[in-house]
XYZ file of C-alpha atoms in Angstrom:
428
model
C 2.455 4.903 -12.396
C 1.674 2.288 -9.765
C 2.837 -0.878 -11.532
C 5.462 -3.199 -10.099
C 6.774 -4.013 -13.588
C 7.460 -0.346 -14.389
C 8.469 1.528 -11.239
C 9.643 0.441 -7.779
C 6.927 -0.062 -5.214
C 6.996 2.872 -2.784
C 5.682 3.166 0.805
C 2.840 5.514 -0.201
C 1.683 2.925 -2.731
C 0.548 0.701 0.138
C -2.118 3.292 0.913
C -3.199 3.723 -2.700
C -3.994 0.050 -3.193
C -5.746 -0.408 0.182
C -7.791 2.808 0.620
C -10.911 1.239 -0.855
C -10.775 -1.503 1.785
C -11.038 1.185 4.479
C -14.370 2.362 3.081
C -15.762 -1.143 2.548
C -15.069 -2.093 6.146
C -16.486 1.199 7.398
C -19.720 0.429 5.571
C -20.159 -3.235 6.457
C -19.030 -3.007 10.067
C -21.442 -0.129 10.622
C -24.317 -1.949 8.945
C -23.767 -5.357 10.526
C -22.845 -4.282 14.042
C -25.025 -1.223 14.655
C -27.336 -0.011 11.900
C -29.088 -3.214 10.823
C -29.637 -4.616 14.346
C -31.200 -1.300 15.398
C -33.103 -0.856 12.140
C -34.679 -4.308 12.317
C -36.139 -3.530 15.736
C -38.443 -1.103 13.877
C -39.949 -3.821 11.690
C -39.614 -7.313 13.243
C -40.887 -8.916 16.500
C -38.564 -8.537 19.494
C -38.560 -12.288 20.201
C -37.440 -13.074 16.631
C -34.812 -10.369 16.161
C -31.825 -12.765 16.042
C -33.634 -14.947 13.519
C -34.477 -12.069 11.167
C -30.993 -10.592 11.471
C -29.471 -13.995 10.754
C -31.677 -14.603 7.705
C -31.004 -11.144 6.288
C -27.233 -11.200 6.595
C -26.900 -14.894 5.696
C -28.705 -14.336 2.391
C -26.568 -11.346 1.475
C -23.319 -13.074 2.328
C -24.242 -16.127 0.272
C -24.537 -13.729 -2.667
C -21.109 -12.351 -1.752
C -19.615 -15.850 -1.937
C -20.848 -16.197 -5.517
C -20.241 -12.654 -6.726
C -16.624 -12.130 -5.667
C -14.954 -14.949 -7.622
C -17.139 -14.297 -10.678
C -16.326 -10.568 -10.701
C -12.671 -11.361 -10.083
C -12.596 -13.877 -12.919
C -14.242 -11.419 -15.302
C -11.686 -8.748 -14.407
C -8.809 -11.206 -14.957
C -9.989 -11.540 -18.563
C -10.846 -7.910 -19.257
C -8.995 -5.527 -21.613
C -10.279 -2.066 -20.723
C -8.254 1.089 -21.351
C -8.380 1.760 -17.588
C -6.963 -1.666 -16.847
C -8.569 -4.905 -15.715
C -9.717 -3.936 -12.210
C -10.799 -0.299 -11.993
C -13.835 -0.478 -14.332
C -15.403 -3.081 -12.023
C -14.501 -1.060 -8.943
C -16.163 1.976 -10.536
C -19.344 0.083 -11.458
C -19.682 -1.558 -8.054
C -18.817 1.621 -6.184
C -21.361 3.774 -8.011
C -24.062 1.155 -7.423
C -23.198 1.130 -3.715
C -23.580 4.904 -3.524
C -27.052 4.619 -5.054
C -28.192 1.776 -2.791
C -27.058 2.829 0.703
C -29.964 5.236 1.126
C -32.350 2.321 0.609
C -31.541 1.114 4.136
C -33.287 4.223 5.438
C -36.141 4.187 2.921
C -37.164 0.544 3.474
C -40.494 0.284 5.260
C -40.582 -3.468 5.869
C -38.416 -6.554 6.062
C -38.903 -7.480 2.395
C -37.735 -4.054 1.242
C -34.670 -3.989 3.472
C -33.883 -7.569 2.385
C -33.865 -6.585 -1.299
C -31.761 -3.456 -0.725
C -29.268 -5.354 1.421
C -28.825 -8.134 -1.159
C -28.339 -5.637 -4.002
C -25.795 -3.774 -1.893
C -23.893 -7.023 -1.374
C -23.859 -7.644 -5.128
C -22.533 -4.154 -5.811
C -19.922 -4.247 -3.068
C -18.529 -7.614 -4.096
C -18.467 -6.707 -7.767
C -15.956 -4.031 -6.738
C -14.178 -6.015 -4.030
C -13.339 -9.097 -6.116
C -11.162 -7.185 -8.620
C -9.857 -4.768 -5.947
C -8.315 -7.643 -3.988
C -5.931 -8.395 -6.858
C -3.946 -5.194 -6.262
C -1.591 -6.699 -3.652
C -0.384 -9.727 -5.679
C -0.242 -7.639 -8.864
C 1.654 -4.625 -7.561
C 3.561 -5.741 -4.449
C 6.845 -7.697 -4.598
C 6.381 -11.146 -3.085
C 8.752 -10.521 -0.163
C 6.732 -7.465 0.912
C 3.241 -8.923 0.723
C 3.112 -9.647 4.439
C 3.627 -5.950 5.148
C 1.142 -5.003 2.417
C -1.421 -7.377 3.909
C -0.733 -5.797 7.294
C -1.380 -2.301 5.915
C -4.565 -3.566 4.255
C -5.747 -5.103 7.519
C -4.743 -1.978 9.451
C -6.817 0.328 7.255
C -9.755 -2.058 7.344
C -9.565 -2.213 11.129
C -9.392 1.579 11.330
C -12.375 1.956 9.013
C -14.439 -0.462 11.039
C -13.447 1.024 14.385
C -14.060 4.652 13.572
C -17.373 4.153 11.856
C -18.826 1.619 14.252
C -18.354 4.209 16.968
C -19.732 7.014 14.788
C -22.690 4.802 13.845
C -23.440 4.011 17.484
C -23.563 7.737 18.289
C -26.232 8.364 15.668
C -28.171 5.102 16.030
C -28.494 5.310 19.837
C -30.124 8.694 19.373
C -32.320 7.299 16.632
C -33.406 4.409 18.892
C -34.275 6.724 21.793
C -35.971 9.555 19.914
C -37.276 7.814 16.800
C -36.114 10.873 14.848
C -35.049 9.605 11.400
C -32.591 12.484 10.911
C -30.047 10.482 12.950
C -30.387 7.483 10.642
C -30.094 9.607 7.512
C -27.053 11.459 8.819
C -25.036 8.285 9.377
C -26.073 6.888 5.999
C -24.979 10.156 4.395
C -21.600 9.970 6.121
C -21.068 6.427 4.834
C -21.966 7.512 1.293
C -19.363 10.285 1.513
C -16.635 7.900 2.753
C -17.305 5.412 -0.054
C -17.202 8.225 -2.629
C -13.855 9.577 -1.389
C -12.193 6.156 -1.242
C -13.546 5.313 -4.686
C -12.052 8.498 -6.126
C -8.661 7.799 -4.505
C -8.589 4.302 -5.967
C -9.684 5.267 -9.453
C -7.310 8.224 -9.853
C -4.160 7.090 -8.022
C -3.900 3.401 -8.918
C -2.601 3.239 -12.477
C -2.865 -0.182 -14.034
C -0.867 -1.224 -17.062
C -2.995 -1.748 -20.162
C -0.351 -4.052 -21.657
C -1.496 -7.638 -21.252
C 0.917 -10.414 -20.300
C 0.997 -12.603 -23.434
C 2.301 -15.581 -21.428
C -1.088 -15.860 -19.700
C -3.460 -18.330 -21.310
C -6.832 -16.614 -21.585
C -9.467 -19.313 -21.200
C -13.238 -18.831 -21.679
C -15.075 -17.484 -18.643
C -17.025 -20.591 -17.574
C -14.058 -22.830 -18.284
C -11.934 -20.544 -16.138
C -14.396 -20.761 -13.238
C -14.406 -24.569 -13.443
C -10.609 -24.647 -13.608
C -10.273 -22.431 -10.546
C -12.773 -24.388 -8.476
C -11.155 -27.680 -9.464
C -7.677 -26.378 -8.672
C -8.789 -24.934 -5.344
C -10.748 -27.895 -4.052
C -8.534 -30.658 -5.420
C -5.414 -29.113 -3.888
C -5.208 -30.171 -0.238
C -3.189 -27.139 0.790
C -5.829 -24.810 -0.592
C -8.662 -26.910 0.820
C -7.297 -26.878 4.376
C -6.626 -23.171 3.995
C -10.235 -22.501 2.996
C -11.800 -24.608 5.755
C -9.584 -23.186 8.508
C -10.199 -19.604 7.358
C -13.945 -20.248 7.163
C -14.111 -21.525 10.749
C -12.059 -18.689 12.202
C -14.177 -16.078 10.441
C -17.298 -17.892 11.631
C -16.083 -17.431 15.201
C -15.282 -13.740 14.921
C -18.311 -12.810 12.827
C -20.772 -14.688 15.041
C -19.592 -12.717 18.050
C -19.546 -9.447 16.141
C -23.002 -9.894 14.636
C -24.856 -10.652 17.870
C -22.834 -8.493 20.280
C -25.450 -5.755 20.520
C -28.200 -8.184 21.480
C -25.844 -10.101 23.820
C -24.782 -6.995 25.724
C -28.387 -5.836 25.991
C -29.962 -9.148 27.029
C -27.178 -10.828 29.038
C -25.004 -8.043 30.444
C -27.835 -5.521 30.759
C -26.045 -2.431 29.462
C -27.988 0.836 29.364
C -27.084 1.965 25.822
C -26.482 -1.181 23.743
C -25.328 0.708 20.653
C -22.680 2.638 22.565
C -21.700 -0.468 24.553
C -21.277 -2.434 21.330
C -19.160 0.346 19.859
C -16.886 0.324 22.919
C -16.586 -3.453 22.659
C -15.519 -3.105 19.032
C -13.188 -0.200 19.842
C -11.333 -2.429 22.314
C -11.189 -5.144 19.669
C -9.893 -2.635 17.147
C -7.267 -1.352 19.572
C -5.984 -4.908 19.819
C -5.952 -5.173 16.039
C -4.088 -1.892 15.630
C -1.407 -2.988 18.074
C -0.702 -6.264 16.314
C -1.653 -5.940 12.652
C 1.526 -4.425 11.203
C 3.973 -6.406 13.425
C 2.134 -9.613 12.501
C 2.500 -8.819 8.797
C 6.198 -8.083 9.322
C 6.700 -11.368 11.196
C 4.725 -13.290 8.574
C 7.350 -12.270 6.010
C 10.120 -13.556 8.282
C 8.952 -16.498 10.385
C 6.168 -17.655 8.071
C 2.417 -17.369 7.685
C 1.457 -20.626 9.397
C 2.731 -20.141 12.973
C 1.294 -16.622 13.196
C -2.102 -17.877 11.994
C -2.177 -20.729 14.529
C -1.206 -18.568 17.501
C -3.802 -15.988 16.464
C -6.615 -18.558 16.325
C -5.775 -19.904 19.789
C -5.721 -16.357 21.175
C -9.196 -15.855 19.763
C -10.438 -18.969 21.567
C -8.980 -17.676 24.847
C -10.772 -14.349 24.433
C -14.111 -16.065 23.812
C -13.532 -18.241 26.886
C -13.180 -15.151 29.072
C -16.489 -13.748 27.819
C -18.197 -17.104 28.430
C -17.329 -17.156 32.152
C -18.052 -13.531 33.099
C -20.908 -11.028 33.052
C -18.733 -8.060 33.967
C -18.727 -5.531 31.147
C -15.229 -4.257 31.958
C -13.776 -7.772 31.760
C -15.635 -8.369 28.510
C -13.991 -5.270 27.039
C -10.518 -6.628 27.846
C -11.502 -9.933 26.272
C -12.533 -7.981 23.187
C -8.993 -6.582 23.039
C -7.559 -10.107 23.069
C -9.921 -11.209 20.311
C -8.993 -8.104 18.328
C -5.287 -8.914 18.596
C -6.065 -12.443 17.454
C -7.963 -11.294 14.380
C -5.446 -8.578 13.535
C -2.607 -11.105 13.502
C -4.703 -13.646 11.627
C -5.803 -11.144 8.959
C -2.223 -10.109 8.198
C -0.641 -13.564 8.113
C -3.527 -15.425 6.521
C -4.124 -12.920 3.720
C -0.411 -13.041 2.899
C -0.892 -16.790 2.667
C -3.800 -16.280 0.272
C -1.785 -13.972 -2.009
C 0.962 -16.608 -2.153
C -1.559 -19.121 -3.457
C -2.796 -16.916 -6.302
C -1.583 -17.809 -9.796
C -0.037 -15.158 -12.004
C -2.661 -13.549 -14.210
C -5.485 -15.100 -12.173
C -5.019 -13.109 -8.959
C -8.549 -11.727 -8.628
C -10.139 -15.076 -9.373
C -8.006 -17.010 -6.883
C -8.440 -14.401 -4.160
C -12.163 -14.458 -4.868
C -12.062 -18.207 -4.229
C -10.028 -17.603 -1.063
C -12.571 -15.052 0.038
C -15.326 -17.651 -0.291
C -14.018 -18.767 3.093
C -14.298 -15.218 4.457
C -17.802 -14.626 3.127
C -18.789 -18.220 3.828
C -17.670 -17.958 7.428
C -19.534 -14.695 7.799
C -22.632 -16.215 6.202
C -22.625 -19.391 8.278
C -22.112 -17.288 11.397
C -25.573 -15.809 10.848
C -27.170 -19.259 10.654
C -26.882 -19.575 14.428
C -29.399 -16.743 14.893
C -32.499 -19.005 14.903
C -30.741 -21.397 17.316
C -30.042 -18.508 19.706
C -33.712 -17.530 19.726
C -34.867 -21.160 20.028
C -32.758 -21.930 23.102
C -33.351 -18.510 24.655
C -37.086 -19.134 24.454
C -36.697 -22.555 26.102
C -34.338 -21.374 28.859
C -33.405 -17.741 29.439
C -30.040 -16.776 27.868
C -29.067 -20.381 27.045
C -28.932 -19.502 23.348
C -26.184 -16.969 24.004
C -24.189 -19.578 25.933
C -24.465 -21.897 22.937
C -23.188 -19.085 20.717
C -20.072 -18.467 22.813
C -19.043 -22.096 23.147
C -19.592 -22.599 19.419
C -17.287 -19.651 18.689
C -14.581 -21.102 20.898
C -14.867 -24.418 19.066
C -14.582 -22.701 15.673
C -11.346 -20.990 16.699
C -9.765 -24.164 18.069
C -10.707 -26.398 15.139
C -9.560 -23.695 12.711
C -6.160 -23.579 14.426
C -5.809 -27.360 14.269
C -6.605 -27.433 10.558
C -3.844 -24.922 9.824
C -1.402 -27.641 10.912
C -2.601 -29.617 7.881
C -1.095 -27.002 5.553
C 2.273 -28.719 5.467
C 3.579 -28.235 1.938
C 5.919 -25.454 0.854
C 4.564 -25.086 -2.679
C 1.188 -24.673 -4.282
C 0.016 -23.935 -7.844
C 3.616 -23.760 -8.973
C 4.451 -20.727 -6.806
C 6.790 -20.278 -3.891
C 4.837 -20.305 -0.652
C 6.429 -19.743 2.746
C 4.760 -21.410 5.711
């Protein structure tokens, strides 16, 4: 049984509690980077593509910001025979399996908007409770490594399936044959189903509740969490810095396909975007586990700061070149930055979570992740506006904004200067 209070935590248990993250990243990286940008070209005007993509993904991610902490809070207070987390993972996962095909069936922007928002609701209903596995099962001194494994699997899921998606979607874009679209959607459905089964049948939660936990009413619990998070300066600086750094990375990721097509002039934008992300993923794979290991030993804060500054350097390289080969190397630097940041910063988040409230607190922490991703999309209309006034100037604005996000995010991490928060030990 995978429960830290009953049996020792074993190396294979890292994979059991993080497998679902692999499938979630495979889905969302494929949708956001390849499938949705290509799919929208079927149904929206070419000159407004960044605007429509920004509106679509911004709306869905705003729902994610709300759904995750609510689902996490509900799971914290649940008493199911299967445990507190897995029933929500099952419900969200099954809904995802039913909704993915809607991306292919949608015949207009309104339809794809509705399907996308429902898919976000389903995904985050599962993800909020799922995120509590690390603080619940992993000993505190090994959470940096656990966060590194989590980030590693998520990186691998994104890398593999962005490339697979580009293979199918480039052929869909050229031929217009919908079989290519349906094949990649079918593959994603299969991956979600397998990861869901692994999680449900290998992670064994204890059904014995901790009687030392004070079980407050749902709405009162939400208010308590928000008040604790936003009145605590350590948590507040953590949230703002994480939001800005994810804004930087997600902005670049979301509009890469259009940038490479319009600015660099690549022949196959889907394949070129996949290669860009593969280089980024290679950087992540190199650094993710070592960064988690170092976060357990030298602290979360210095690793997070160095990572953010590396990200700014990578964006700077892209801003001053139009050479695709150089841009790929810059992608590797940005990938290393985000791999290190994901490992160290998520370990920081698990340290902040209160006992018995893990899913709720990590849902609050992930407001910064989803919020950064959502706000990143808001720049889409600005890109189109400035591009229409002066060719490509909107993309220049995007890059310099990303660099600023990384730098300001790094500076704000310096503000996290206490060694304790919420009554828990917390190594910086």
